[in-house]
Coordinates of C-alpha atoms in Angstrom, one line a residue:
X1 CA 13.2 -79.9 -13.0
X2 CA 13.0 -81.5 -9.5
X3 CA 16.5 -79.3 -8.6
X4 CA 14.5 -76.2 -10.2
X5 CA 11.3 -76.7 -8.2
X6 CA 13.1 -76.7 -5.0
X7 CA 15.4 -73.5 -5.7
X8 CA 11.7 -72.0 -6.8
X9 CA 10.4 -73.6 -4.3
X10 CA 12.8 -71.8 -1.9
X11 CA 12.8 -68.2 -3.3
X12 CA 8.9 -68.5 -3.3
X13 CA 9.1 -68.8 0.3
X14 CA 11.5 -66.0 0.8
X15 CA 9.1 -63.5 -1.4
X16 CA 6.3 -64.1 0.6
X17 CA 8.1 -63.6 3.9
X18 CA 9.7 -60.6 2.4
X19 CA 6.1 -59.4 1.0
X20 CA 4.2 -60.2 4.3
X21 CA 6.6 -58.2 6.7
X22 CA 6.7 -55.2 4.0
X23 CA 3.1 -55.2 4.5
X24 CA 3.7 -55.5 8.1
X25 CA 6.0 -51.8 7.9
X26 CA 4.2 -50.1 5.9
X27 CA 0.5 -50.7 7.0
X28 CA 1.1 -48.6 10.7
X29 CA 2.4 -45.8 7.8
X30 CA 0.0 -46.0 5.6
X31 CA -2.6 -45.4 9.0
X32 CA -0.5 -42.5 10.0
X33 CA -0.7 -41.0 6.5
X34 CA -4.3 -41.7 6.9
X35 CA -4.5 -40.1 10.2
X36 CA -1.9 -36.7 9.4
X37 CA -4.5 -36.6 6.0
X38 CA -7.7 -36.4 8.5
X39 CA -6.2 -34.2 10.7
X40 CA -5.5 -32.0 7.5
X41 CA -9.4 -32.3 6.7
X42 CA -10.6 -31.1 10.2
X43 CA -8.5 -27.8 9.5
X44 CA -9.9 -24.8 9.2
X45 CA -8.5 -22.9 6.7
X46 CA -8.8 -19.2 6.0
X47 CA -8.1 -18.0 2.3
X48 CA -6.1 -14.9 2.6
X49 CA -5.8 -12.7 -0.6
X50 CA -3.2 -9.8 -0.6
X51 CA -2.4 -7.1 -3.6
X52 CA 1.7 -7.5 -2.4
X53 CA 3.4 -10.1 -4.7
X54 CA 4.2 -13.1 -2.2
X55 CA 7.6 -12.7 -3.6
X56 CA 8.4 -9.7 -2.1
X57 CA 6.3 -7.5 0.4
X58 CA 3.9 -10.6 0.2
X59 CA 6.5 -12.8 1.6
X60 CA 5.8 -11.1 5.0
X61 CA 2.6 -12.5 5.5
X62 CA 4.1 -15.8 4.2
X63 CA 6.0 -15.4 7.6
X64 CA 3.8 -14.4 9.9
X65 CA 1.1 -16.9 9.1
X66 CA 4.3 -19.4 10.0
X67 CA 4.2 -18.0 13.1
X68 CA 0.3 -17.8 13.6
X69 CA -0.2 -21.7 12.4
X70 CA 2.2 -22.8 15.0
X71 CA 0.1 -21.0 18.0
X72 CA -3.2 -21.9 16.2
X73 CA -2.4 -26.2 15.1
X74 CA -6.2 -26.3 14.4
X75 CA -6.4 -23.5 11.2
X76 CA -4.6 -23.5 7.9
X77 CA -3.9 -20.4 6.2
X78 CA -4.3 -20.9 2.7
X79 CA -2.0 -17.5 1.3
X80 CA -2.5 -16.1 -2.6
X81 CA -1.8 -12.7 -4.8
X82 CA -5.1 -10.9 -5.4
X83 CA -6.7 -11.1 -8.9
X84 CA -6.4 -8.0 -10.9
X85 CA -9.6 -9.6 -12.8
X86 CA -12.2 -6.7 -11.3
X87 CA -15.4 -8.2 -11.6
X88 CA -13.8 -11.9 -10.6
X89 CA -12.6 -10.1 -7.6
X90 CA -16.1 -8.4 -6.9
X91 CA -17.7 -11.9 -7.6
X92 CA -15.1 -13.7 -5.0
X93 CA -16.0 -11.2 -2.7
X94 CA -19.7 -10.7 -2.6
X95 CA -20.1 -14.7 -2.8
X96 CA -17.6 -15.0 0.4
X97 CA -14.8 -16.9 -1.2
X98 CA -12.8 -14.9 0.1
X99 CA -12.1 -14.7 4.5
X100 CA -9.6 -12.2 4.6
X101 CA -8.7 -10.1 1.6
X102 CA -6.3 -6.5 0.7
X103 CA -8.1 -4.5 -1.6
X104 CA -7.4 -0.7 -2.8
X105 CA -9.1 2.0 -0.9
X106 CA -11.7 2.9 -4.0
X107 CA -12.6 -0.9 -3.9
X108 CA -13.6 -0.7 -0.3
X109 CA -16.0 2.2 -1.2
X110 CA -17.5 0.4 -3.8
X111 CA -17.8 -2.7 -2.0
X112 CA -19.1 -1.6 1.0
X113 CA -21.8 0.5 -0.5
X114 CA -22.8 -2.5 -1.8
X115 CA -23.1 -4.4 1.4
X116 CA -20.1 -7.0 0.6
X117 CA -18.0 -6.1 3.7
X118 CA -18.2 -6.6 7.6
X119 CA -18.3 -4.1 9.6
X120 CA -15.2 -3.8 11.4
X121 CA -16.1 -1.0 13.8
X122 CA -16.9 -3.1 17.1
X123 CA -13.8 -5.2 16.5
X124 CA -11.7 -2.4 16.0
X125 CA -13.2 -1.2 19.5
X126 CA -13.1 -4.4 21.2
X127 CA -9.4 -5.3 20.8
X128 CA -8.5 -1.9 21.3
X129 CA -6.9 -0.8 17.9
X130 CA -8.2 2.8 17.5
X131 CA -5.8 4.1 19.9
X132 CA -2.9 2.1 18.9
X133 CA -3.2 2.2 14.9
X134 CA -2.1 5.6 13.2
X135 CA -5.5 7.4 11.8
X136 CA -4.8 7.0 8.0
X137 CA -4.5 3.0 8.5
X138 CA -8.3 3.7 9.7
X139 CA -9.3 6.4 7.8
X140 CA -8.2 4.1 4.7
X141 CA -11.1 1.8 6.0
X142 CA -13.6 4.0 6.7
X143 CA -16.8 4.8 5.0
X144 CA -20.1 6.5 6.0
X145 CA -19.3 6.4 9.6
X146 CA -18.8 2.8 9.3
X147 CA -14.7 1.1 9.7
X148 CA -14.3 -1.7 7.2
X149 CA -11.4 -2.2 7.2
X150 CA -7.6 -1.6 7.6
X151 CA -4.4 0.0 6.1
X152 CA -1.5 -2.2 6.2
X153 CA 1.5 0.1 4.9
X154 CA 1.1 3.6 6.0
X155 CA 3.1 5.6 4.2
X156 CA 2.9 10.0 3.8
X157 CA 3.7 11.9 0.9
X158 CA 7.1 13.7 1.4
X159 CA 9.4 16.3 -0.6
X160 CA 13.3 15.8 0.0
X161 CA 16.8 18.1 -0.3
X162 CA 19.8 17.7 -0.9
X163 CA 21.7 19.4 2.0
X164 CA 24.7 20.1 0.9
X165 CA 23.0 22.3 -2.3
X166 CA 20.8 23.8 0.3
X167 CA 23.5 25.2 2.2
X168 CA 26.0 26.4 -0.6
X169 CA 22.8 28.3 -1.9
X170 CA 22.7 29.8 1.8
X171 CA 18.3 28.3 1.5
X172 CA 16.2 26.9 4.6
X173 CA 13.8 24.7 4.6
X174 CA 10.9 26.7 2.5
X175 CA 7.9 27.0 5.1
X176 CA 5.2 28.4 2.6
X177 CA 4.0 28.5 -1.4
X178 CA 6.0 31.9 -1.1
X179 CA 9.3 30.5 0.0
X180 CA 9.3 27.8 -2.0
X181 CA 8.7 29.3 -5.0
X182 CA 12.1 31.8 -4.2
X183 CA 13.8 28.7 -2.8
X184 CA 13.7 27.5 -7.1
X185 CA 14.4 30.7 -8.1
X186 CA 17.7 30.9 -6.3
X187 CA 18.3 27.3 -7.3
X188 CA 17.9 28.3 -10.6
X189 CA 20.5 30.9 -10.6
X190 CA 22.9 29.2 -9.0
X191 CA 22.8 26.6 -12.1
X192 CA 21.0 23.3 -10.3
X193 CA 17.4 22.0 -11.3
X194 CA 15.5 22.9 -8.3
X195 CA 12.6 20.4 -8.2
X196 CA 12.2 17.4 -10.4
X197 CA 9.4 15.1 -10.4
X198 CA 9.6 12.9 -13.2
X199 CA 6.4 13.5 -15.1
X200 CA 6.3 10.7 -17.6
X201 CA 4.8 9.0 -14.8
X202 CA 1.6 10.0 -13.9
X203 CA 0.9 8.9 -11.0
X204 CA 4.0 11.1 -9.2
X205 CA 1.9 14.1 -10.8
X206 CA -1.4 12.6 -8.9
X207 CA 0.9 12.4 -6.0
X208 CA 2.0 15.8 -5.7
X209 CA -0.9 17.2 -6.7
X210 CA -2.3 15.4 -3.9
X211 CA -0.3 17.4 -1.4
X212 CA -1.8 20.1 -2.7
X213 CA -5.6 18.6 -2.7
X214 CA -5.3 17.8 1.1
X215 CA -4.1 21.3 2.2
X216 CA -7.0 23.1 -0.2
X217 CA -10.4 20.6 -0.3
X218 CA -8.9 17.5 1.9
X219 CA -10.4 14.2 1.5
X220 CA -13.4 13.5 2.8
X221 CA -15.3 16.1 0.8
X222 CA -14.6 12.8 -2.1
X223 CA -15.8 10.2 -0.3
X224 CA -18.7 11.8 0.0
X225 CA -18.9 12.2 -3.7
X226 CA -17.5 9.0 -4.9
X227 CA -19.4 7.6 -7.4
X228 CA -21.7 11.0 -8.0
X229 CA -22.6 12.6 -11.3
X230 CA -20.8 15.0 -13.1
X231 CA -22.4 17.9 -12.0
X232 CA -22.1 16.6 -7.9
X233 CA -18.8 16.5 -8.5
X234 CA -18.4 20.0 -10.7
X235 CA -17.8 22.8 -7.8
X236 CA -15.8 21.2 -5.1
X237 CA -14.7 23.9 -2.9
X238 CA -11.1 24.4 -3.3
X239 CA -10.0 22.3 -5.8
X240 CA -9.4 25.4 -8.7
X241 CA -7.3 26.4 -6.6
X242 CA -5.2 23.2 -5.7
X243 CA -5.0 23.2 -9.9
X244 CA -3.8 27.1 -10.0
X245 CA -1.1 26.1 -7.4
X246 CA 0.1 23.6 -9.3
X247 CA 0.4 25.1 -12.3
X248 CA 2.4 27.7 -10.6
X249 CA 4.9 25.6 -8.9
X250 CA 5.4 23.8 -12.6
X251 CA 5.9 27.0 -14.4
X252 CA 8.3 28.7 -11.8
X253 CA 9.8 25.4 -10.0
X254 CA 10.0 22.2 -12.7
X255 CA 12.4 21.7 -15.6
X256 CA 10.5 21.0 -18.5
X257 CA 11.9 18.5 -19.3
X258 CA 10.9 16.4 -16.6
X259 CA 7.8 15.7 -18.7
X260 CA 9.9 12.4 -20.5
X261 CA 11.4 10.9 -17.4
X262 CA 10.1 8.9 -15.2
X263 CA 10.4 8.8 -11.5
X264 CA 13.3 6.0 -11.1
X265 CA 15.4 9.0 -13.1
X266 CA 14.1 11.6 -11.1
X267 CA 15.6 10.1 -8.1
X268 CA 19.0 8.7 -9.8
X269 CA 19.2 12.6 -10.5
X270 CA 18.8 13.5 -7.1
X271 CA 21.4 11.2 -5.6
X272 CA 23.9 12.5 -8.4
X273 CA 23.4 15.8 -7.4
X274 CA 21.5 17.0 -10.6
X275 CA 18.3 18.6 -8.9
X276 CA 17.8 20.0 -5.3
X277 CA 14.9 18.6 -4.7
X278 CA 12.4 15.7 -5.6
X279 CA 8.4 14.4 -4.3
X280 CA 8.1 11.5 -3.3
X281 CA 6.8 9.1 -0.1
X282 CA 8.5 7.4 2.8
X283 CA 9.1 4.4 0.2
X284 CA 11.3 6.8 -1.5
X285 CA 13.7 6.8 0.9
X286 CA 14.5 3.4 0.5
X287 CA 15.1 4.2 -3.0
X288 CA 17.9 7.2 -2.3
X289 CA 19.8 5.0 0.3
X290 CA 20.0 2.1 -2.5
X291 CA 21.2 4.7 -5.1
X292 CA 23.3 7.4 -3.2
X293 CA 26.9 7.6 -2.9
X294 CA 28.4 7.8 1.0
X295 CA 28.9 11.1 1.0
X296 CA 25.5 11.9 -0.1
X297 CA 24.1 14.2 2.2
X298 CA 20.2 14.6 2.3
X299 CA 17.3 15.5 4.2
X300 CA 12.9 15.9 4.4
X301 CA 11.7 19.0 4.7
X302 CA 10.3 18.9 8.4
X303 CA 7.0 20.9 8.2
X304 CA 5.0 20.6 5.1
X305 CA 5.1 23.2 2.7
X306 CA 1.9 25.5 3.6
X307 CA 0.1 25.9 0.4
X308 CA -2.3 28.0 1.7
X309 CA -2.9 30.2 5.1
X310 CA -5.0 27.4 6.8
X311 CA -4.7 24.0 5.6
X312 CA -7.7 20.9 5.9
X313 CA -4.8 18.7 6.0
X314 CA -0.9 19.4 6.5
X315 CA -0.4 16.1 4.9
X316 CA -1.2 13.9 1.9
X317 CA -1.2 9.9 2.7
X318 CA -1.4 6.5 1.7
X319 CA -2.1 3.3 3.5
X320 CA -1.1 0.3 1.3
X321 CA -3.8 -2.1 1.1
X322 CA -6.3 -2.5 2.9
X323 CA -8.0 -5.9 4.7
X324 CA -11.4 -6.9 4.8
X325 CA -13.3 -9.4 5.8
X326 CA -16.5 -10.5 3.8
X327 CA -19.5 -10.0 4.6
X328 CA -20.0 -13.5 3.3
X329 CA -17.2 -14.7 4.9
X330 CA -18.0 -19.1 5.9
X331 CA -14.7 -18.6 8.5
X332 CA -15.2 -14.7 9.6
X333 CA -14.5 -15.6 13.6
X334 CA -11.1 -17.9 12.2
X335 CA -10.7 -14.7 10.0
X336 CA -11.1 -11.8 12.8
X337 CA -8.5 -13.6 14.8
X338 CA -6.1 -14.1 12.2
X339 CA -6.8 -10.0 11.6
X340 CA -5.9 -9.4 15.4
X341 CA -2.9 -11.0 15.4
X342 CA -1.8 -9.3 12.1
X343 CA -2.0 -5.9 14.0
X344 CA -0.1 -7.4 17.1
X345 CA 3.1 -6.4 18.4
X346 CA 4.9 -10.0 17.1
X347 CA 3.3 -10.0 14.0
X348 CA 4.3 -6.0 13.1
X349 CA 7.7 -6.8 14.5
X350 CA 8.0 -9.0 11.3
X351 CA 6.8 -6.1 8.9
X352 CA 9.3 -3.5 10.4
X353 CA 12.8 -5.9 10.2
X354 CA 11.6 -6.1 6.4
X355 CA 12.3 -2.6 6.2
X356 CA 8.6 -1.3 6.0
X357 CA 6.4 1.1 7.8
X358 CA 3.7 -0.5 10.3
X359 CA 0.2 0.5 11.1
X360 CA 1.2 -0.3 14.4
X361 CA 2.7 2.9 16.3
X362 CA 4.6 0.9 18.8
X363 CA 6.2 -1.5 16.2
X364 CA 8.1 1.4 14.8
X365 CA 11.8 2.6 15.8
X366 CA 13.2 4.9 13.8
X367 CA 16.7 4.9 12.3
X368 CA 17.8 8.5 12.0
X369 CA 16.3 11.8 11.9
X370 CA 14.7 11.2 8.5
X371 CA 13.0 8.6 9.7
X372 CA 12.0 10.4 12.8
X373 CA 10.1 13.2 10.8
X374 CA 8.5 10.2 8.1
X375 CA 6.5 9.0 11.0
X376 CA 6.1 12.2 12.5
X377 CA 4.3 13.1 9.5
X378 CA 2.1 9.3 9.3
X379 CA 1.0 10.4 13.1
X380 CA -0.5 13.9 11.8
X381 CA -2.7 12.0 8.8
X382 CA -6.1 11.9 9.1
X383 CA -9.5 10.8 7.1
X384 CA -8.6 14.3 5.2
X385 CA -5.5 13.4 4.1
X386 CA -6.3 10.2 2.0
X387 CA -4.2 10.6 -1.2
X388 CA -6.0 12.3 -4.6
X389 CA -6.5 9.0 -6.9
X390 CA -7.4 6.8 -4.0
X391 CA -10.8 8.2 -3.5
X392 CA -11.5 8.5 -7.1
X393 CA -13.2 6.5 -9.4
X394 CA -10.9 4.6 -11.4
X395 CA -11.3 6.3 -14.8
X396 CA -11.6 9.9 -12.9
X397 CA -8.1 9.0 -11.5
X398 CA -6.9 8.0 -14.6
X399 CA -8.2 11.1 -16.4
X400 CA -7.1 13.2 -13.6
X401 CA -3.4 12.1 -14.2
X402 CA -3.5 12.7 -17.6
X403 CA -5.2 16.4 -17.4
X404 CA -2.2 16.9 -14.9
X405 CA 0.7 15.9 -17.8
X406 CA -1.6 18.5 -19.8
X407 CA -1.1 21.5 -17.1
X408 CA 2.3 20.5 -16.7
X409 CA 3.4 20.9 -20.6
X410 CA 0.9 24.3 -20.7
X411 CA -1.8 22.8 -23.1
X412 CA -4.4 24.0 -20.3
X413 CA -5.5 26.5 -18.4
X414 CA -6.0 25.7 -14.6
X415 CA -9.5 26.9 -14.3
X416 CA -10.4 23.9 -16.9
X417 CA -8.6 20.8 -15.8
X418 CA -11.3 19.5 -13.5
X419 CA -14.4 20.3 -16.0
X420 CA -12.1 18.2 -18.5
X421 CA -11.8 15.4 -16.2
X422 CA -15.1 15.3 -15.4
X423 CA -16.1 15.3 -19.1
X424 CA -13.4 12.6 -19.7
X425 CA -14.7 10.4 -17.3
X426 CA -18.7 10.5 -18.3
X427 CA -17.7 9.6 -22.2

């Protein structure tokens, strides 16, 4: 026992020397922990909601706040894919839970008639944007005289050729409704679709149409009118028309057919040299280069087809998402700066290696002469050439595409597809 005691006796002594130095490492740790924790708390961070999935076009702004935490030690940037929940995303925004947030164009309309978002218009003066941002990111943030925010992906509706068909039908580039029209025609006879536009998705109908809609009654003439009555929103000037010029263009120009594919088909038809010519936006061209063969040959056509003798707008455009800041905002000065540097040269750079369009001019270089004419065509938008749907009421935008699958298949008559959208929409 007395043999035992003493071994015990001995490892005892070893424990607590063992146990009294561990404390000895791991308190000036457990302080630093203690200290890196606090330094955490007296952080401000900015929640930042965006509409791009932050595993893809959402993984930019995953970089660039990187970049902007390392200039700016004392803010946290707290980064998270917007709820499609609409009234949980009207209550995060009217309640300021929100510092920075990318909302669709119709939800800025709606939101700022209702007082939930900053005015933007001094800051946009201040740090000199207006000048050095292309119109339609504005235009995508403007309401009633009043810039609320901004456009983050500009991007103009576009119709491309294939080249080599082009040529072996001996066609130009079609400059009017006219030419274009003949342009099929000839297409026709020589045995190639001339225009698909893969109508089982609706919203390449709404786009196209759109082209139409800019050139005809332009834009602002439904911002004006969003959220108005039936009968506010029964004789727009022009829009009749936009409908009668459609319908021409899918009786003379489109395969019928083109009414049960969708638009991925319509472009893996293109590439293969099934159809001359297909709608589409500067993201389309990101689509053909994946798909095409190396000896594809294709092109844009250059100057918008003139639908009409004196277009509103030569050009139909989106502009991706578009940030706001709260009116509600607890961090809108952290949040404004964040917003600057988002539209800076460093911060763009980031967007354009990625392979997408920036709001920035300067941040741009383009590739090839594709390219060239794409933003050519995003320096010409304007507040007239936001896209169709985008300045519609939801359900008016839904009905709207589904009144132009109608026209399409011939269940209609032009002169009543915006009286049945109208009545659609006020059921």
């Amino acid at each position: 026992m007395y043999i035992i005691d003493r071994i015990g006796g001995k490892y005892m002594k070893r424990i607590v020397v063992v146990f009294l130095f561990s404390i000895m490492l791991i308190t000036p740790l457990m302080n630093g922990c203690s200290k890196v924790n606090k330094k955490d708390e007296n952080k401000k961070t900015i929640k930042f909601y965006t509409m791009h999935s932050t595993n893809e076009q959402g993984k930019i702004y995953s970089d660039i706040i990187k970049k902007y935490e390392k200039s700016n030690p004392e803010v946290k940037i707290e980064i998270q894919e917007i709820t499609s929940d609409e009234d949980k995303l009207k209550q995060m925004i009217s309640n300021g839970d929100v510092d920075l947030a990318g909302i669709k164009r119709n939800q800025l309309i709606e939101y700022a008639k209702s007082g939930y978002l900053m005015d933007l218009t001094d800051f946009i003066e201040t740090n000199e944007l207006k000048d050095r941002l292309y119109k339609i990111a504005l235009a995508y943030g403007k309401y009633n005289g009043k810039t609320y925010g901004i456009g983050d992906s500009p991007i103009a509706m576009e119709i491309y050729y294939n080249k080599d068909i082009f040529d072996k039908c001996g066609i130009n580039e079609p400059a009017n409704l006219e030419e274009f029209i003949s342009a099929c025609s000839k297409l026709k006879n020589g045995g190639v679709a001339p225009f698909e536009i893969g109508a089982l998705d609706t919203w390449t109908l709404s786009l196209y149409y759109g082209t139409i809609t800019s050139q005809t009654t332009g834009a602002k003439v439904f911002t004006d009118l969003y959220g108005s009555d039936s009968r506010s929103m029964s004789n727009i000037n022009g829009l009749n028309n936009a409908f009668s010029i459609y319908n021409s263009v899918c009786s003379k120009c489109i395969p019928k057919d083109c009414i049960d594919i969708n638009y991925k088909q319509c472009v893996t038809d293109f590439v293969n040299g099934k159809t001359a010519m297909i709608p589409g936006g500067t993201f389309t061209v990101k689509l053909i280069d994946e798909m095409k063969h190396s000896n594809f040959n294709y092109d844009v056509i250059k100057e918008p087809i003139k639908y009409v003798d004196e277009p509103i707008s030569s050009i139909s455009a989106s502009a991706g998402e578009v940030l706001v800041i709260p009116s509600n905002s607890k961090n809108a000065e952290d949040a404004k700066k964040f917003l600057k540097y988002i539209f800076s040269e460093e911060a763009q750079n980031i967007y354009t290696s990625n392979g997408y369009v920036s709001s920035l001019k300067t941040a741009n270089k383009s590739k090839n002469d594709v390219e060239k004419v794409l933003l050519e065509h995003i320096e010409k938008a304007d507040e007239n050439s936001i896209a169709f749907t985008d300045n519609l009421e939801p359900n008016v935008a839904e009905n709207a595409g589904r009144i132009l699958q109608e026209l399409f298949e011939g269940n209609i008559k032009p002169s009543e597809a915006w009286k049945k959208i109208l009545k659609l929409s006020s059921k």
